[in-house]
């Protein structure tokens, strides 16, 4: 499981951008717990607000090691007989107490009803890109990339080179992973008109940006999650190109405001998760999952995906 380093995960947002935003927060929160560096970019919401809304990790699933008490020597024959009843190979093993017996779990669990404590957030190093703080000029008609996307790509490139995530850079210190979260690319708040017209003037701006993003990630210790409001993009062929430019692609379909919300078949769920594309790194074809259409539901403290 997990995302391969140097890859891009595309999330097609649900209609109200509530569940896709939550998955993005899960991705960033896992980076904080794993002590990875973060890069958060947004055009409408301040990245600091997104960072402060990260869910709180459930720390009880970490094994708690207790010191081993040394056996006391006794001259009583009965004590010696009791000690002999225990196999010698188990006597000196450390005693481990696990609240949830999670030694075989992958990743961590989070409580979506609470936000991460400030002390945990402050321990993480987070780089930010807030578009209103980077004034851009209108792009000429012959430009293949918007100024907003160009500024974002330049900022990301500077962080990768400056912080030592470039694989070609000399390894002067221990390497880490950079987690990149790009929120709602392709929307009008980024200056893009993909969601506004059937024949957008900047139809190739986002695909050009994704080309540059993939080239940057392939040569760095980074992994990115990009959310796109695909339900607002009218050109399906263009959306297909956007999907193919990413390594992984999933789509979230929320039942909110639709007929399925009152359908008894989906009464226990809040939406569907569609697997659009799986990665095929270093191979000609990838193995397709047995179930490509999954259902998700938001519990009181947990966001779960089920078959």
Short mmCIF file of C-alpha atoms in Angstrom, two decimals:
data_model
loop_
_atom_site.label_atom_id
_atom_site.label_comp_id
_atom_site.label_asym_id
_atom_site.label_seq_id
_atom_site.Cartn_x
_atom_site.Cartn_y
_atom_site.Cartn_z
CA UNK A 1 0.00 0.00 0.00
CA UNK A 2 0.91 3.66 -0.04
CA UNK A 3 2.15 6.03 -2.74
CA UNK A 4 5.46 5.52 -4.51
CA UNK A 5 8.00 8.30 -4.20
CA UNK A 6 8.04 10.49 -7.31
CA UNK A 7 4.40 9.89 -8.24
CA UNK A 8 1.24 12.01 -8.44
CA UNK A 9 -2.18 11.07 -7.07
CA UNK A 10 -5.13 12.82 -8.72
CA UNK A 11 -8.34 13.20 -6.71
CA UNK A 12 -11.44 14.24 -8.62
CA UNK A 13 -13.30 16.34 -6.09
CA UNK A 14 -16.82 15.63 -4.96
CA UNK A 15 -19.44 18.27 -5.72
CA UNK A 16 -19.01 20.17 -2.45
CA UNK A 17 -15.29 19.48 -1.95
CA UNK A 18 -15.83 18.10 1.53
CA UNK A 19 -14.62 14.50 1.29
CA UNK A 20 -11.79 15.20 -1.17
CA UNK A 21 -10.54 17.91 1.14
CA UNK A 22 -10.63 15.41 4.00
CA UNK A 23 -8.49 12.89 2.09
CA UNK A 24 -5.99 15.67 1.40
CA UNK A 25 -5.86 16.40 5.13
CA UNK A 26 -5.30 12.71 5.85
CA UNK A 27 -2.35 12.74 3.44
CA UNK A 28 -0.81 15.79 5.09
CA UNK A 29 -1.48 14.54 8.63
CA UNK A 30 0.31 11.27 7.86
CA UNK A 31 3.30 13.36 6.77
CA UNK A 32 3.33 15.21 10.09
CA UNK A 33 3.24 11.97 12.09
CA UNK A 34 5.97 10.40 9.90
CA UNK A 35 8.11 13.57 10.26
CA UNK A 36 8.04 14.39 6.56
CA UNK A 37 8.22 17.93 5.25
CA UNK A 38 5.07 19.40 3.71
CA UNK A 39 4.30 21.73 0.82
CA UNK A 40 0.71 23.02 0.73
CA UNK A 41 -0.61 25.18 -2.13
CA UNK A 42 -4.05 26.75 -2.46
CA UNK A 43 -5.69 29.70 -4.16
CA UNK A 44 -8.88 30.23 -2.15
CA UNK A 45 -8.22 28.92 1.36
CA UNK A 46 -5.08 29.93 3.15
CA UNK A 47 -2.69 26.94 3.44
CA UNK A 48 -2.25 27.82 7.12
CA UNK A 49 -5.97 27.20 7.67
CA UNK A 50 -5.73 23.81 5.95
CA UNK A 51 -2.71 22.96 8.08
CA UNK A 52 -4.55 23.87 11.29
CA UNK A 53 -7.51 21.65 10.34
CA UNK A 54 -5.49 18.42 10.16
CA UNK A 55 -7.13 15.55 12.06
CA UNK A 56 -5.69 14.45 15.37
CA UNK A 57 -3.72 11.17 15.34
CA UNK A 58 -4.85 8.35 17.59
CA UNK A 59 -1.68 7.78 19.57
CA UNK A 60 -3.01 4.77 21.50
CA UNK A 61 -2.15 2.42 18.63
CA UNK A 62 1.57 2.82 19.32
CA UNK A 63 3.10 0.00 21.31
CA UNK A 64 4.11 1.04 24.81
CA UNK A 65 7.27 -0.62 26.02
CA UNK A 66 7.57 -1.17 29.72
CA UNK A 67 10.87 -1.82 31.47
CA UNK A 68 11.52 -5.43 32.32
CA UNK A 69 11.63 -6.17 36.01
CA UNK A 70 14.61 -8.28 37.00
CA UNK A 71 13.60 -11.47 38.78
CA UNK A 72 14.45 -11.50 42.44
CA UNK A 73 16.68 -14.25 43.74
CA UNK A 74 15.14 -16.33 46.45
CA UNK A 75 16.39 -19.22 48.50
CA UNK A 76 12.94 -20.70 48.89
CA UNK A 77 12.66 -24.03 47.04
CA UNK A 78 9.02 -23.33 46.16
CA UNK A 79 9.99 -20.13 44.31
CA UNK A 80 12.58 -22.05 42.33
CA UNK A 81 10.02 -24.64 41.33
CA UNK A 82 7.59 -21.95 40.15
CA UNK A 83 10.28 -20.30 38.05
CA UNK A 84 11.14 -23.63 36.44
CA UNK A 85 7.56 -23.98 35.20
CA UNK A 86 8.12 -21.10 32.74
CA UNK A 87 10.02 -22.00 29.60
CA UNK A 88 13.50 -20.54 29.74
CA UNK A 89 13.22 -18.99 26.29
CA UNK A 90 10.32 -16.72 27.39
CA UNK A 91 11.72 -15.52 30.70
CA UNK A 92 13.93 -12.74 29.37
CA UNK A 93 11.69 -11.46 26.58
CA UNK A 94 10.58 -7.79 26.97
CA UNK A 95 7.00 -7.27 28.04
CA UNK A 96 5.11 -5.17 25.48
CA UNK A 97 1.68 -3.68 26.03
CA UNK A 98 -0.23 -2.61 22.90
CA UNK A 99 -3.55 -0.87 23.41
CA UNK A 100 -4.95 -1.86 20.02
CA UNK A 101 -2.53 -4.63 19.02
CA UNK A 102 -1.61 -2.69 15.91
CA UNK A 103 1.83 -4.12 15.15
CA UNK A 104 0.56 -5.36 11.77
CA UNK A 105 -1.18 -2.13 10.81
CA UNK A 106 -0.04 0.06 7.94
CA UNK A 107 0.05 3.77 8.62
CA UNK A 108 -1.79 5.53 11.41
CA UNK A 109 -5.36 6.26 12.40
CA UNK A 110 -6.89 9.69 12.94
CA UNK A 111 -9.85 11.16 14.79
CA UNK A 112 -11.68 13.47 12.39
CA UNK A 113 -13.73 14.94 15.24
CA UNK A 114 -10.61 16.58 16.67
CA UNK A 115 -7.82 18.69 15.22
CA UNK A 116 -4.14 18.01 15.64
CA UNK A 117 -2.54 19.55 18.70
CA UNK A 118 -0.43 22.67 18.00
CA UNK A 119 2.66 21.06 19.53
CA UNK A 120 2.54 18.24 16.98
CA UNK A 121 1.94 20.61 14.05
CA UNK A 122 4.73 22.96 15.06
CA UNK A 123 7.20 20.09 15.07
CA UNK A 124 6.62 19.64 11.31
CA UNK A 125 8.22 21.81 8.67
CA UNK A 126 5.58 23.11 6.26
CA UNK A 127 6.19 25.18 3.13
CA UNK A 128 3.24 27.09 1.75
CA UNK A 129 2.08 28.70 -1.47
CA UNK A 130 -0.92 31.04 -1.26
CA UNK A 131 -1.80 32.46 -4.67
CA UNK A 132 -3.09 35.89 -3.46
CA UNK A 133 0.37 36.48 -1.97
CA UNK A 134 1.92 35.95 -5.43
CA UNK A 135 0.41 38.58 -7.72
CA UNK A 136 0.41 37.46 -11.34
CA UNK A 137 -0.26 39.18 -14.63
CA UNK A 138 -2.63 37.92 -17.29
CA UNK A 139 -0.90 35.45 -19.60
CA UNK A 140 -0.55 36.21 -23.31
CA UNK A 141 -2.69 34.18 -25.66
CA UNK A 142 0.26 32.17 -27.01
CA UNK A 143 1.42 31.04 -23.54
CA UNK A 144 0.92 27.33 -22.79
CA UNK A 145 0.92 27.76 -19.00
CA UNK A 146 -0.77 30.26 -16.72
CA UNK A 147 1.27 32.63 -14.62
CA UNK A 148 -0.29 31.15 -11.48
CA UNK A 149 0.84 27.63 -12.41
CA UNK A 150 4.27 28.91 -13.44
CA UNK A 151 4.71 30.65 -10.08
CA UNK A 152 3.58 27.49 -8.24
CA UNK A 153 5.99 25.29 -10.19
CA UNK A 154 8.84 27.74 -9.59
CA UNK A 155 8.12 27.87 -5.84
CA UNK A 156 8.00 24.07 -5.64
CA UNK A 157 11.23 23.74 -7.60
CA UNK A 158 12.97 26.19 -5.26
CA UNK A 159 11.88 24.22 -2.18
CA UNK A 160 13.05 20.91 -3.66
CA UNK A 161 16.49 22.27 -4.53
CA UNK A 162 16.93 24.35 -1.38
CA UNK A 163 15.86 21.66 1.09
CA UNK A 164 17.91 18.89 -0.55
CA UNK A 165 15.10 16.74 -2.02
CA UNK A 166 16.73 16.65 -5.44
CA UNK A 167 18.22 13.18 -5.99
CA UNK A 168 21.04 14.70 -8.05
CA UNK A 169 22.15 16.94 -5.17
CA UNK A 170 25.02 15.74 -2.96
CA UNK A 171 23.75 14.04 0.17
CA UNK A 172 25.06 16.34 2.90
CA UNK A 173 22.45 15.29 5.46
CA UNK A 174 19.92 12.55 6.05
CA UNK A 175 17.29 12.48 3.32
CA UNK A 176 13.60 12.96 4.00
CA UNK A 177 10.37 12.95 1.97
CA UNK A 178 8.48 16.01 0.77
CA UNK A 179 4.68 15.62 0.71
CA UNK A 180 3.00 18.03 -1.70
CA UNK A 181 -0.68 18.92 -1.47
CA UNK A 182 -2.15 21.02 -4.31
CA UNK A 183 -5.75 21.99 -3.73
CA UNK A 184 -8.40 22.51 -6.45
CA UNK A 185 -6.19 23.00 -9.50
CA UNK A 186 -8.09 23.85 -12.67
CA UNK A 187 -10.68 25.96 -10.87
CA UNK A 188 -11.41 29.58 -11.60
CA UNK A 189 -9.64 30.75 -8.43
CA UNK A 190 -6.35 29.74 -10.06
CA UNK A 191 -7.20 31.92 -13.08
CA UNK A 192 -8.03 28.86 -15.18
CA UNK A 193 -11.12 28.76 -17.38
CA UNK A 194 -11.44 24.98 -17.67
CA UNK A 195 -14.58 25.05 -15.56
CA UNK A 196 -16.10 28.13 -17.21
CA UNK A 197 -16.28 27.35 -20.94
CA UNK A 198 -16.82 24.37 -23.21
CA UNK A 199 -13.81 25.50 -25.28
CA UNK A 200 -11.47 27.10 -22.72
CA UNK A 201 -8.82 29.50 -23.89
CA UNK A 202 -6.30 27.99 -21.45
CA UNK A 203 -7.19 24.41 -22.28
CA UNK A 204 -3.58 23.19 -22.12
CA UNK A 205 -2.43 25.19 -19.10
CA UNK A 206 -3.13 22.50 -16.50
CA UNK A 207 -1.78 19.65 -18.62
CA UNK A 208 1.41 21.63 -19.22
CA UNK A 209 1.75 22.18 -15.49
CA UNK A 210 1.26 18.45 -14.81
CA UNK A 211 4.00 17.64 -17.33
CA UNK A 212 6.38 19.89 -15.42
CA UNK A 213 5.22 18.54 -12.05
CA UNK A 214 5.82 14.92 -13.06
CA UNK A 215 9.28 15.74 -14.41
CA UNK A 216 10.11 17.50 -11.15
CA UNK A 217 8.87 14.65 -8.97
CA UNK A 218 10.62 11.93 -10.96
CA UNK A 219 13.98 13.43 -10.02
CA UNK A 220 13.22 14.22 -6.38
CA UNK A 221 12.21 12.55 -3.13
CA UNK A 222 8.68 13.89 -3.30
CA UNK A 223 5.11 12.67 -3.68
CA UNK A 224 2.11 14.82 -4.61
CA UNK A 225 -1.65 14.78 -4.20
CA UNK A 226 -3.60 17.03 -6.59
CA UNK A 227 -7.34 17.71 -6.33
CA UNK A 228 -9.31 18.86 -9.38
CA UNK A 229 -13.03 19.83 -9.62
CA UNK A 230 -13.68 17.43 -12.49
CA UNK A 231 -17.47 17.77 -12.24
CA UNK A 232 -17.12 21.35 -13.53
CA UNK A 233 -14.94 20.44 -16.54
CA UNK A 234 -17.16 19.97 -19.58
CA UNK A 235 -14.51 18.60 -21.95
CA UNK A 236 -14.26 14.86 -21.11
CA UNK A 237 -11.35 14.36 -23.52
CA UNK A 238 -9.36 17.02 -21.68
CA UNK A 239 -10.21 15.42 -18.35
CA UNK A 240 -8.93 12.13 -19.75
CA UNK A 241 -5.62 13.79 -20.62
CA UNK A 242 -5.36 15.19 -17.10
CA UNK A 243 -5.94 11.71 -15.67
CA UNK A 244 -3.31 10.08 -17.88
CA UNK A 245 -0.73 12.66 -16.81
CA UNK A 246 -1.02 11.39 -13.23
CA UNK A 247 0.14 8.05 -11.87
CA UNK A 248 -2.86 7.33 -9.65
CA UNK A 249 -6.37 8.70 -10.09
CA UNK A 250 -9.51 8.33 -8.01
CA UNK A 251 -12.87 10.08 -8.17
CA UNK A 252 -15.22 10.84 -5.29
CA UNK A 253 -18.96 10.88 -5.92
CA UNK A 254 -20.93 12.27 -3.00
CA UNK A 255 -24.57 11.30 -2.44
CA UNK A 256 -25.32 14.73 -0.99
CA UNK A 257 -28.01 16.42 -3.04
CA UNK A 258 -28.56 13.42 -5.35
CA UNK A 259 -31.20 10.72 -5.64
CA UNK A 260 -28.85 8.15 -4.16
CA UNK A 261 -28.96 10.00 -0.84
CA UNK A 262 -32.46 8.56 -0.21
CA UNK A 263 -31.81 5.21 -1.91
CA UNK A 264 -32.05 2.41 0.68
CA UNK A 265 -29.25 0.58 -1.10
CA UNK A 266 -26.79 3.31 -0.07
CA UNK A 267 -28.28 4.21 3.31
CA UNK A 268 -25.08 3.25 5.18
CA UNK A 269 -22.73 5.25 2.94
CA UNK A 270 -22.06 8.85 1.98
CA UNK A 271 -20.63 8.33 -1.49
CA UNK A 272 -18.72 6.21 -3.99
CA UNK A 273 -15.00 6.09 -4.69
CA UNK A 274 -14.08 5.21 -8.28
CA UNK A 275 -10.58 4.02 -9.15
CA UNK A 276 -9.78 5.73 -12.45
CA UNK A 277 -6.14 4.75 -12.83
CA UNK A 278 -3.50 2.73 -11.00
CA UNK A 279 0.26 3.26 -11.40
CA UNK A 280 2.36 1.23 -13.83
CA UNK A 281 5.87 2.15 -12.77
CA UNK A 282 8.74 0.19 -14.33
CA UNK A 283 6.32 -2.13 -16.10
CA UNK A 284 4.25 -2.25 -19.28
CA UNK A 285 0.92 -2.84 -17.57
CA UNK A 286 -0.30 -2.67 -14.00
CA UNK A 287 -2.49 -5.10 -12.12
CA UNK A 288 -6.04 -3.86 -11.94
CA UNK A 289 -7.82 -4.13 -8.59
CA UNK A 290 -10.60 -6.66 -8.21
CA UNK A 291 -13.05 -3.93 -7.19
CA UNK A 292 -12.73 -0.53 -8.86
CA UNK A 293 -15.91 0.96 -7.37
CA UNK A 294 -15.78 1.41 -3.62
CA UNK A 295 -18.08 3.11 -1.12
CA UNK A 296 -17.05 5.48 1.64
CA UNK A 297 -18.73 6.74 4.76
CA UNK A 298 -17.87 9.30 7.37
CA UNK A 299 -18.27 7.95 10.87
CA UNK A 300 -18.21 10.06 13.99
CA UNK A 301 -14.44 9.81 14.30
CA UNK A 302 -13.28 8.04 11.16
CA UNK A 303 -13.43 8.19 7.37
CA UNK A 304 -13.66 4.62 6.05
CA UNK A 305 -13.65 3.10 2.54
CA UNK A 306 -15.32 -0.26 1.98
CA UNK A 307 -15.90 -2.66 -0.91
#
